[in-house]
Every structure is written in C-alpha cells, then in structure tokens.
C-alpha cells in the first residue's frame, strides 16, 4: 500500500507551499517511496484529527499515522533505511541543530518577508483563519509584521551565510549528494517559490546555484511544482 | 612518538585561551591521544613557520605538520579512527555547516564581548601585535569595537538558541555522547573562561548545564585549565 501525505494547499489546490511538507516530499523522493499527496486546507482540521493535532504534514503508512516533519523523517529513515537521509545517528544529531538553526533564525525572517504573499494565496476561509491565528500569535496585523524591503531581504541573505560557506566548497550541504539538511533549507525556498514573486538570492550566490541543483533533483520534482499566478509573474532570482 | 601541538598562551603561559586550539585539545582527549602542548605567543611566527602560515593550532605528528583546526580534526579522524569525532561522512558534513554557523554568527558577537579581556591577558609584545593587527582588520580601535553590555550578552545568548533547542532534548549536541560539534561550541566558552570574568549564561539555561558537563569531561580537563587572574575573580554563571 503506498504512503499517503496530507499536504497544505493554496486556493489553487495544485499549489503546495508548506516548507514542513516540502521537507518530507523531498525525503520521500530521496528514498524513491511512492506517495499519494492529498491537498489540505488550513481549516480542514477534522480531516487530520486522527493525528491528534492540527498541522501538516501528516503521513499515513498503513495503520500508522504520524505528524511533525522531524518525527516523520526519522520514521522514514528507520522503516525505509535504503538511501539514508542522515547517514547514521551522528549525522541525524548534527542535522537536528541545523534544523533548529533554520527554524529559529532563518525561517522567521523569511516568514516576515512572505507573510502577505501567503495570505494572498489562500482561499477565503483559510484567509480568515490565517489572519486570526497569526495576528493573535504575532500580536500585530499581518501588514504590520510584513518586512519585505531590500534591507530585509539582505538580512535574510546574511542569515544564510553558514550554508553559503559550505556551498562554496561542495555541491550540497550533505557533501557530494543531497541529504536531509539540504531538504530542510530547500523547503524554505519552495515556500517562497510557490506563492511569492520576491527575489531572494542574487545570481552569483553559491546558494543560488545550489537551489538550481535542488530544483533539478528527481526529474525536476520541485521545478515542476505549480506556482500561484502571483509567483509566476516575474523572472525569479 | 606523542603528538605535539602549538597552543596559544596569555602573558601567563599556563593560560591557554584560543577557541581553535580548544577544539583540538578536546578532540585529542576524546580520542585518548597523548599530546604535548607547547605554549605559543601570537608573535612567535617563526616557531610555526614550517606549517606555512602564522596561526595555531599547529599539530605535529612525526613527519606531518598540520594547521587549520578543521583540517586537523579530519586528519585525526582519518589517522586515529577509534572514538569517532563525526560518526561518518554525513556527520562530518552536517558538522561543517554547524562550524560555519558558530564561526560566522556566534563567534563574532562573542569576540566583541571579549576583545578587551583578550588584550589585557596578553604580554606586552603580543599586546602590540594584537592591537595593530585587529585594529587594522576591524577598521576601529579595540575600545570602539568592544560591546559587552548586558544587551550584547543577551544578543549572544539569543544567537545560541539553535543549540539551546537541541540541549533541551538531550545531554550533548552529539546526542548521548559529545561529538566534535560539542567541542566547536564549547571552545567558545573556554575562550571566555580563560581570560574573562564576564557571565555569559544564566543558570537555568540548558546550555549552562551542558557547559558544566563539558567542563567535567576527561577528568575535568577543561575545568582544571588555568585562568587569568582577571577571570578567576568572580563567581561565574
């Protein structure tokens, strides 16, 4: 029986923009695991209630239902060990702190760049949910939180510097081949690419060339993924 | 023949404060490799000229002379594989980006906190060298660069957040046992501990408890290491 994953979608249900879902989508492709991706809206909490929480990705493998992208990645590594995502326990441990770096220091500044693009991409019901839940969490309006000036994009680029230093030396964070650390970082760019026309990188940045390599992986899985009309509008760099 | 390492020292030659040297000192202890540590002053460039550059650590293993702490760590891993520092290639790759994170984002803010304490710890000849070389690099005086207010210490603490999130879950960045990632971070605290009385962490920070565990490793190797008089003066937290 193939795997099933609930995958956050925009108003256009073909547009899948969640960075947490993209990590797992890339990990499944890395392991050549077939999976059915079911579009899921923010407000469809009932559909994933069996997972005991309200966020995606949710992965269903036979009798097993899992949530939390890190838990899912470890489950895949344990139950489908071929084509390792971590290269053993030590690799998994070091990747855990990289995950925390990306989630606590890189992702927040990208979220402030993208927040209005995310909002614009949602259907009406999800728009209401997103505005209410995020404004309560942030303590301000989406419009007040949004920081997408060139200076803020430069700040985001600066926060990526540790990855840049690695990618100056080698094609992937994982070395000669991509590993889960690459999918963690790449998923942030798929978040942006799916719903925003904002240029995040300059062409001569080693991260730009790496992103091109990542877009090409697995027969162009990520490059072929549909984008919102607003995201398709501009030449991206 | 035991290994030999040139190890940066303060005016008091028993005080060894280089974070780059501490990484390797901890790695040697991790692998139970005996090593003779030779105190070295910033201005003794001639002594290590055989390494082809002017910075420590320099490790001498028979006919082999190595510089650059990352190169040395990989040499030790290859030539003395027992008690792995990285747990394989994937662990080494993920640790490389952690190294870049610590060096490009954590270390600079700690350097601005410590810079005058470092200066004060040096002998007169090294003081002149340190002031001239660092002021040329920084484009300002040491005094203008120094930022050691409570707000700057809080900024440093905030930059450590990725490590904090990992250490909330497990005793070491490496998991149940310390790995090279732990030595990379810990070496920053040995830099501070050796020459400064500044309190960098609050007692209920998981990083504080981790630092205590690191100080206890290898029969208290780091805890027993001599400190400058200025660093011994205060109750540290």
Coordinates of C-alpha atoms in Angstrom, one line a residue, chain B:
Chain B
X1 CA 56.1 9.3 19.3
X2 CA 53.4 11.5 21.0
X3 CA 51.7 14.3 19.1
X4 CA 52.8 17.9 19.6
X5 CA 50.5 20.9 19.4
X6 CA 51.4 24.6 19.5
X7 CA 48.8 26.2 21.8
X8 CA 48.2 30.0 22.1
X9 CA 49.0 31.3 25.5
X10 CA 48.5 34.5 27.5
X11 CA 51.1 36.5 29.4
X12 CA 50.8 33.7 31.9
X13 CA 52.0 30.9 29.7
X14 CA 49.8 28.4 31.6
X15 CA 46.7 30.2 30.4
X16 CA 45.6 28.7 27.0
X17 CA 42.6 30.6 25.6
X18 CA 42.4 30.0 21.8
X19 CA 39.0 28.5 20.8
X20 CA 40.6 27.0 17.7
X21 CA 43.1 25.2 20.0
X22 CA 40.5 24.1 22.5
X23 CA 38.5 22.3 19.8
X24 CA 41.5 20.2 19.0
X25 CA 42.5 19.7 22.7
X26 CA 39.1 18.3 23.4
X27 CA 39.2 16.2 20.2
X28 CA 42.6 14.7 21.3
X29 CA 41.1 13.9 24.7
X30 CA 38.0 12.4 23.0
X31 CA 40.4 10.0 21.2
X32 CA 42.6 9.4 24.2
X33 CA 45.6 10.6 22.2
X34 CA 48.6 11.8 24.3
X35 CA 49.9 15.2 23.1
X36 CA 52.5 17.6 24.3
X37 CA 51.1 21.2 24.3
X38 CA 53.7 23.9 23.6
X39 CA 52.8 27.4 24.7
X40 CA 52.9 29.8 21.8
X41 CA 52.6 33.6 21.6
X42 CA 50.9 35.5 18.8
X43 CA 54.3 37.0 17.8
X44 CA 56.2 33.7 17.6
X45 CA 55.5 33.3 13.9
X46 CA 59.0 31.8 13.2
X47 CA 58.4 28.9 15.6
X48 CA 55.5 27.6 13.4
X49 CA 56.8 28.7 10.0
X50 CA 57.1 25.1 8.9
X51 CA 53.3 25.0 8.8
X52 CA 53.3 27.5 6.0
X53 CA 51.2 30.0 7.9
X54 CA 51.1 32.0 11.1
X55 CA 48.2 30.8 13.3
X56 CA 47.7 28.0 15.8
X57 CA 46.7 25.2 16.4
X58 CA 49.6 23.6 14.6
X59 CA 49.8 19.9 15.1
X60 CA 53.0 17.9 14.5
X61 CA 52.7 14.1 14.1
X62 CA 56.0 12.7 13.2
X63 CA 56.9 14.0 9.7
X64 CA 53.5 15.6 9.3
X65 CA 52.8 19.2 10.2
X66 CA 49.2 20.5 10.0
X67 CA 47.4 23.8 10.6
X68 CA 43.7 24.8 10.5
X69 CA 41.6 23.2 13.2
X70 CA 39.1 21.7 10.7
X71 CA 42.0 20.1 8.7
X72 CA 43.5 18.8 11.9
X73 CA 40.2 17.3 13.1
X74 CA 39.8 15.5 9.9
X75 CA 43.3 14.3 10.0
X76 CA 42.8 12.9 13.5
X77 CA 39.6 11.2 12.4
X78 CA 41.3 9.5 9.4
X79 CA 44.5 8.5 11.1
X80 CA 43.1 7.7 14.6
X81 CA 39.6 6.4 13.7
X82 CA 38.8 5.0 17.2
X83 CA 36.3 7.1 19.1
X84 CA 34.9 8.9 16.1
X85 CA 34.5 12.7 16.3
X86 CA 31.9 12.8 13.5
X87 CA 30.3 9.4 13.2
X88 CA 31.0 9.1 9.5
X89 CA 31.0 11.3 6.4
X90 CA 27.4 12.5 6.8
X91 CA 28.0 13.6 10.4
X92 CA 31.2 15.4 9.3
X93 CA 29.2 17.2 6.5
X94 CA 26.5 18.4 8.8
X95 CA 29.1 19.4 11.4
X96 CA 30.8 21.6 8.8
X97 CA 27.7 23.8 8.4
X98 CA 27.4 23.9 12.2
X99 CA 31.0 25.1 12.3
X100 CA 30.2 27.8 9.8
X101 CA 27.2 28.9 11.9
X102 CA 29.3 29.1 15.0
X103 CA 32.2 30.9 13.3
X104 CA 30.2 33.4 11.2
X105 CA 27.3 34.1 13.5
X106 CA 28.1 33.2 17.2
X107 CA 31.8 33.8 17.4
X108 CA 31.9 37.4 16.1
X109 CA 29.5 38.6 18.8
X110 CA 31.5 36.9 21.5
X111 CA 34.6 38.4 20.1
X112 CA 33.2 41.9 20.5
X113 CA 32.3 41.0 24.2
X114 CA 35.8 39.6 24.9
X115 CA 38.2 41.7 22.9
X116 CA 39.5 43.9 25.7
X117 CA 39.8 41.0 28.1
X118 CA 41.9 39.2 25.5
X119 CA 44.1 42.2 25.1
X120 CA 44.5 42.6 28.8
X121 CA 45.6 38.9 29.1
X122 CA 48.5 39.2 26.7
X123 CA 52.1 40.0 27.3
X124 CA 53.5 43.4 26.1
X125 CA 54.8 42.2 22.8
X126 CA 51.6 40.3 21.9
X127 CA 49.5 43.3 23.1
X128 CA 51.2 45.5 20.5
X129 CA 50.7 42.8 17.8
X130 CA 47.1 42.2 18.7
X131 CA 46.1 45.8 18.8
X132 CA 47.8 46.7 15.5
X133 CA 46.5 43.6 13.6
X134 CA 43.0 43.6 14.9
X135 CA 42.5 47.4 14.6
X136 CA 43.6 47.2 11.0
X137 CA 41.2 44.3 10.4
X138 CA 38.3 45.9 12.2
X139 CA 38.9 49.5 11.0
X140 CA 38.5 50.8 14.5
X141 CA 40.1 50.7 17.9
X142 CA 39.7 47.7 20.2
X143 CA 37.9 50.0 22.6
X144 CA 35.4 51.2 19.9
X145 CA 34.7 47.6 18.8
X146 CA 34.1 46.2 22.3
X147 CA 30.4 45.6 23.0
X148 CA 30.0 43.9 26.4
X149 CA 26.8 45.5 27.8
X150 CA 24.0 43.3 29.2
X151 CA 22.2 43.8 25.9
X152 CA 25.1 42.5 23.9
X153 CA 25.4 39.4 26.2
X154 CA 21.6 38.8 25.6
X155 CA 22.2 39.1 21.9
X156 CA 24.9 36.4 22.2
X157 CA 22.6 34.2 24.2
X158 CA 19.9 34.6 21.6
X159 CA 22.3 33.6 18.8
X160 CA 22.9 30.4 20.7
X161 CA 19.2 29.5 20.5
X162 CA 19.6 26.6 18.0
X163 CA 22.0 24.8 20.4
X164 CA 19.6 25.5 23.3
X165 CA 16.8 23.8 21.5
X166 CA 18.9 20.7 21.0
X167 CA 20.2 20.7 24.5
X168 CA 16.6 20.9 25.9
X169 CA 16.1 17.4 24.4
X170 CA 19.4 15.7 25.0
X171 CA 22.7 16.0 27.0
X172 CA 25.0 16.8 24.1
X173 CA 24.8 18.3 20.6
X174 CA 26.1 14.9 19.6
X175 CA 23.3 13.0 21.4
X176 CA 24.0 10.9 24.4
X177 CA 27.8 11.5 24.0
X178 CA 29.8 14.6 23.0
X179 CA 31.0 14.8 19.4
X180 CA 33.1 17.4 17.5
X181 CA 30.0 19.7 17.3
X182 CA 30.1 19.9 21.1
X183 CA 33.8 20.8 21.1
X184 CA 33.2 23.5 18.5
X185 CA 30.7 25.3 20.7
X186 CA 32.4 24.5 24.0
X187 CA 35.7 26.0 22.8
X188 CA 34.0 29.4 22.6
X189 CA 33.2 29.2 26.3
X190 CA 36.8 28.2 27.1
X191 CA 37.9 31.3 25.2
X192 CA 35.8 33.3 27.6
X193 CA 36.5 31.3 30.8
X194 CA 40.3 31.5 30.3
X195 CA 40.6 35.3 30.2
X196 CA 37.3 37.0 31.2
X197 CA 35.1 37.3 34.3
X198 CA 32.0 38.1 32.2
X199 CA 29.0 36.0 32.9
X200 CA 27.7 34.7 29.6
X201 CA 24.9 32.3 30.6
X202 CA 22.1 32.2 33.2
X203 CA 21.9 29.2 35.5
X204 CA 18.6 27.8 34.2
X205 CA 19.8 27.9 30.6
X206 CA 20.2 24.3 29.2
X207 CA 23.5 25.5 27.7
X208 CA 24.7 26.3 31.2
X209 CA 24.1 22.7 32.4
X210 CA 25.7 21.4 29.2
X211 CA 28.8 23.6 29.8
X212 CA 29.1 22.0 33.3
X213 CA 29.0 18.6 31.7
X214 CA 31.7 19.6 29.2
X215 CA 33.9 21.1 31.9
X216 CA 33.7 17.7 33.7
X217 CA 34.7 15.6 30.6
X218 CA 38.1 13.7 30.6
X219 CA 38.7 14.0 34.3
X220 CA 37.9 17.8 34.3
X221 CA 40.4 18.6 31.6
X222 CA 38.8 22.0 30.8
X223 CA 37.7 22.8 34.4
X224 CA 41.3 22.4 35.6
X225 CA 42.8 24.6 32.9
X226 CA 44.4 27.7 34.4
X227 CA 42.6 31.0 34.1
X228 CA 43.9 34.6 34.1
X229 CA 43.7 36.3 37.4
X230 CA 41.1 38.7 36.0
X231 CA 38.9 35.6 35.0
X232 CA 39.3 33.9 38.4
X233 CA 38.0 37.0 40.3
X234 CA 34.3 36.5 40.1
X235 CA 31.6 33.8 40.6
X236 CA 30.9 32.7 37.1
X237 CA 27.5 32.0 35.6

